[in-house]
Amino acid sequence: MKALAIADPEDRMAPRPYWKGYLKLSLVTCPVSLTPATSSRDKVRFHTVNSETGNRVRSRYIDTETGDPVEDDDEVRGYEVEKGRHIIIEDEELEAVGLESTRTINIEQFVPSDSIEWIWYDTPYYLMPDDEVAQEAFAVIRKAMESTETLGISRLVLARRERAVMLQPHGKGIVLWTLRFGDEVREPKEVFGDIADRKADPKLVKMVQEVIDQRSKPWDESMVCDPVQENLKKLIASKKKKRGAPKKAKRAEETAEPDNVVNIMDALRKSISQEKKK
């Protein structure tokens, strides 16, 4: 029987560069490193363990024909040309067909800083100089983009796939965003096209604006906290302390669906009244 064990959320590792290469603009080149701007290291992770021994369970690749485990040294990449027949591709062959963008971020052009919509943004990375000698050239490129309010556009191979990337000055460094491919972004009219072109009642709009004003406050990162993760960490702490099974948590009561609002004016009046009381 398999069971799940919780990885200790206190086990943390310092962020390591995901990629190392060069930043190039015309004849100016400097070594840089790329580190993921987001992290899931604080998330509670589970391991699969044997409930009888408490030991972790390890997965292995199995030959689909013989059923025998495959040793690590025997695992290679293969491209299926027909069912059951593969062409083996060696690591050296993959490196030989690599593009210049595998090791170099060559800034090909610049665009106004407000010209790329958020929907094209994919994954953020922090780009920084990789040594002291590179800091001056890096700082000059970053400052020039900042002062001209422009974004750099380049291409970069990540996970063996060339991506368009955007370079955005940020503090002392640069944020590099991978951009989505053109066929990944849907046209808004494909989704919004069926919405009726109906004008909003100015009186109702004004009332909603009043509710917005009453609920407006400065942005704080605590607004995007994960309560499920917090509850899991409390559960872990409880099990560490008691070394036993915790009491079953009461199931949250299902929230009844609200009745259809017939009169939006009355609903907004009540909303504004409640906000004032708060």
XYZ file of C-alpha atoms in Angstrom:
278
model
C 0.000 0.000 0.000
C 1.220 3.460 -0.883
C 0.949 6.496 1.353
C 1.829 10.148 1.040
C 4.476 11.850 3.130
C 4.819 15.608 3.407
C 8.111 17.210 2.469
C 9.330 19.618 5.126
C 8.395 23.164 4.010
C 11.362 24.502 5.986
C 13.820 22.814 3.608
C 14.888 25.697 1.359
C 17.588 26.142 -1.204
C 19.047 29.387 -2.473
C 17.927 30.194 -6.025
C 20.367 28.987 -8.638
C 20.812 30.381 -12.148
C 18.608 28.544 -14.623
C 20.710 29.603 -17.622
C 24.063 31.258 -18.277
C 25.164 32.967 -21.469
C 25.681 36.408 -22.971
C 23.682 39.596 -23.422
C 24.538 41.291 -26.697
C 23.623 44.678 -28.158
C 25.434 45.527 -31.392
C 29.143 45.240 -30.472
C 28.567 45.275 -26.696
C 28.543 41.846 -25.045
C 28.550 40.809 -21.398
C 28.099 37.490 -19.559
C 24.742 37.159 -17.775
C 22.718 34.636 -15.821
C 18.995 33.949 -15.765
C 17.090 32.982 -12.617
C 13.340 32.188 -12.428
C 11.470 35.168 -10.986
C 8.830 32.974 -9.381
C 9.195 30.010 -7.058
C 7.027 27.255 -5.656
C 9.549 26.153 -3.023
C 7.287 27.237 -0.151
C 4.462 25.043 -1.410
C 3.790 21.878 0.564
C 5.030 18.893 -1.429
C 4.202 15.228 -0.940
C 6.346 12.148 -1.490
C 4.938 8.692 -2.155
C 6.023 6.292 0.593
C 5.417 2.721 1.627
C 2.959 2.922 4.529
C 4.306 -0.337 6.000
C 7.997 0.670 6.104
C 7.823 4.461 5.912
C 10.382 4.412 3.087
C 10.042 6.484 -0.074
C 8.927 4.740 -3.243
C 11.180 5.228 -6.281
C 9.866 5.143 -9.838
C 11.852 3.546 -12.673
C 11.588 3.305 -16.434
C 10.466 -0.136 -17.624
C 11.054 -1.654 -21.067
C 7.561 -1.983 -22.574
C 8.437 -5.275 -24.316
C 10.643 -7.145 -21.829
C 9.256 -5.600 -18.641
C 12.800 -5.189 -17.304
C 13.955 -1.992 -15.532
C 16.154 0.262 -17.712
C 19.408 1.512 -16.223
C 20.094 5.269 -16.280
C 23.022 4.881 -18.688
C 20.789 3.089 -21.191
C 18.139 5.822 -21.335
C 18.457 7.852 -24.561
C 16.215 10.138 -26.627
C 14.307 8.601 -29.488
C 12.046 10.017 -32.201
C 9.277 7.664 -33.308
C 9.234 7.421 -37.125
C 6.637 4.645 -37.184
C 4.872 2.613 -34.534
C 7.467 0.790 -32.455
C 10.446 2.141 -34.447
C 12.571 5.024 -33.180
C 15.568 7.002 -34.370
C 18.068 7.565 -31.561
C 19.263 11.180 -31.110
C 22.497 11.684 -29.170
C 23.171 14.722 -26.943
C 26.081 15.764 -29.182
C 23.774 15.796 -32.201
C 21.270 18.023 -30.382
C 24.016 20.475 -29.470
C 25.243 20.531 -33.081
C 21.888 21.799 -34.376
C 21.604 24.404 -31.618
C 20.987 28.038 -32.569
C 23.011 31.081 -31.544
C 20.137 31.985 -29.201
C 21.037 28.909 -27.153
C 23.856 30.900 -25.549
C 23.275 34.528 -26.534
C 20.455 37.023 -25.933
C 21.006 39.292 -28.920
C 18.714 42.330 -28.612
C 17.427 42.687 -32.155
C 15.021 45.600 -31.724
C 13.250 47.846 -29.222
C 9.584 48.727 -28.806
C 7.743 51.311 -26.632
C 7.327 50.063 -23.063
C 3.528 50.198 -23.233
C 3.136 48.456 -26.602
C 3.019 44.792 -25.508
C -0.228 43.693 -23.856
C -0.091 41.547 -20.722
C -1.702 38.596 -22.501
C 1.545 37.973 -24.402
C 3.580 37.658 -21.175
C 4.381 34.046 -20.335
C 7.122 33.298 -17.757
C 9.303 35.875 -15.933
C 13.016 35.515 -15.201
C 15.543 37.801 -13.505
C 18.481 38.684 -15.746
C 21.665 39.928 -14.108
C 25.407 40.303 -14.862
C 27.355 37.132 -14.191
C 30.579 38.754 -12.993
C 32.017 42.124 -11.929
C 33.466 42.893 -15.364
C 29.998 42.557 -16.929
C 28.307 44.980 -14.540
C 29.222 48.185 -16.391
C 28.020 47.033 -19.826
C 24.892 45.547 -18.263
C 24.123 48.766 -16.369
C 24.551 50.879 -19.516
C 22.108 48.736 -21.518
C 19.574 48.677 -18.675
C 19.792 52.439 -18.048
C 19.461 53.243 -21.760
C 16.237 51.211 -22.019
C 14.918 52.808 -18.847
C 15.595 56.367 -19.998
C 14.082 55.788 -23.441
C 11.101 53.873 -21.954
C 11.640 50.957 -24.302
C 11.631 47.177 -24.083
C 14.218 44.966 -25.750
C 13.045 42.142 -28.017
C 15.223 39.092 -28.617
C 15.095 35.317 -28.973
C 16.339 32.653 -26.581
C 16.388 28.866 -26.538
C 14.912 27.499 -23.306
C 14.083 23.821 -22.793
C 15.278 23.143 -26.369
C 12.718 25.523 -27.861
C 13.442 28.980 -29.229
C 11.228 31.646 -27.716
C 10.689 35.328 -28.361
C 11.644 37.189 -25.172
C 11.118 40.697 -23.844
C 13.657 42.562 -21.685
C 12.258 45.061 -19.189
C 14.434 47.237 -16.886
C 13.589 46.591 -13.242
C 15.526 48.183 -10.397
C 19.194 47.240 -10.701
C 18.405 44.328 -12.993
C 16.302 43.314 -15.962
C 13.195 41.153 -16.035
C 13.166 38.820 -19.024
C 9.713 37.611 -20.029
C 9.241 34.735 -22.431
C 6.439 35.690 -24.814
C 3.639 33.406 -25.914
C 3.612 32.116 -29.468
C 1.177 33.785 -31.830
C -1.084 30.727 -32.115
C -1.442 30.569 -28.319
C -3.243 33.898 -27.944
C -6.926 34.014 -28.816
C -8.460 37.037 -30.457
C -10.732 38.815 -27.911
C -13.502 39.115 -30.489
C -13.671 35.300 -30.653
C -14.853 35.305 -27.022
C -16.352 38.763 -26.489
C -18.019 38.980 -29.870
C -21.350 37.595 -28.609
C -21.691 40.178 -25.830
C -24.506 42.587 -26.614
C -23.478 46.182 -27.245
C -25.518 47.578 -24.381
C -24.956 50.977 -22.807
C -24.575 51.098 -19.031
C -27.016 53.244 -17.042
C -24.983 56.284 -15.798
C -26.807 56.199 -12.422
C -25.896 52.556 -11.875
C -22.313 53.181 -12.963
C -22.027 56.001 -10.427
C -23.318 53.746 -7.650
C -20.827 51.007 -8.546
C -18.064 53.621 -8.543
C -19.046 54.500 -4.985
C -18.708 50.849 -3.949
C -15.316 50.707 -5.690
C -14.149 53.843 -3.868
C -15.151 52.386 -0.501
C -13.315 49.102 -1.191
C -10.182 50.618 -2.720
C -6.896 50.334 -0.842
C -3.186 50.061 -1.702
C -1.960 46.820 -3.226
C -0.425 44.370 -0.790
C 1.031 40.952 -1.601
C -1.002 39.414 1.235
C -4.002 39.795 -1.085
C -2.770 36.769 -3.049
C -2.055 34.454 -0.107
C -2.979 30.770 -0.335
C -5.175 29.763 2.638
C -5.036 26.082 1.670
C -1.243 26.098 1.946
C -1.452 27.828 5.331
C -3.887 25.183 6.581
C -1.604 22.406 5.320
C 1.360 23.910 7.176
C -0.719 24.065 10.371
C -1.645 20.419 9.847
C 2.032 19.508 9.427
C 2.986 21.415 12.574
C 0.209 19.666 14.484
C 1.345 16.215 13.345
C 4.970 17.015 14.186
C 3.935 18.020 17.688
C 1.423 15.282 18.460
C 2.983 12.501 16.381
C -0.483 11.225 15.802
C -3.418 11.573 13.487
C -5.136 14.942 13.733
C -8.805 15.229 14.407
C -10.954 15.210 11.326
C -11.675 18.744 10.256
C -15.270 19.694 9.902
C -16.290 19.962 6.316
C -16.921 23.529 5.279
C -20.579 24.258 4.850
C -21.600 24.676 1.288
C -22.362 28.247 0.422
C -25.826 28.653 -0.902
C -26.054 30.167 -4.324
C -27.400 33.727 -4.190
C -30.860 34.378 -5.504
C -31.107 36.157 -8.815
C -31.047 39.907 -8.271
C -34.171 41.332 -9.860
C -33.560 45.017 -9.100
C -29.916 46.009 -9.478
C -30.628 49.501 -8.120
C -31.904 48.062 -4.788
C -28.965 45.680 -4.615
C -26.474 48.509 -5.108
C -28.188 50.667 -2.477
C -27.890 47.799 0.025
C -24.252 47.246 -0.969
C -23.371 50.902 -0.429
C -25.190 50.902 2.919
C -23.283 47.820 4.097
C -19.956 49.281 2.994
C -20.623 52.475 4.981
C -21.415 50.436 8.101
C -18.084 48.607 7.732
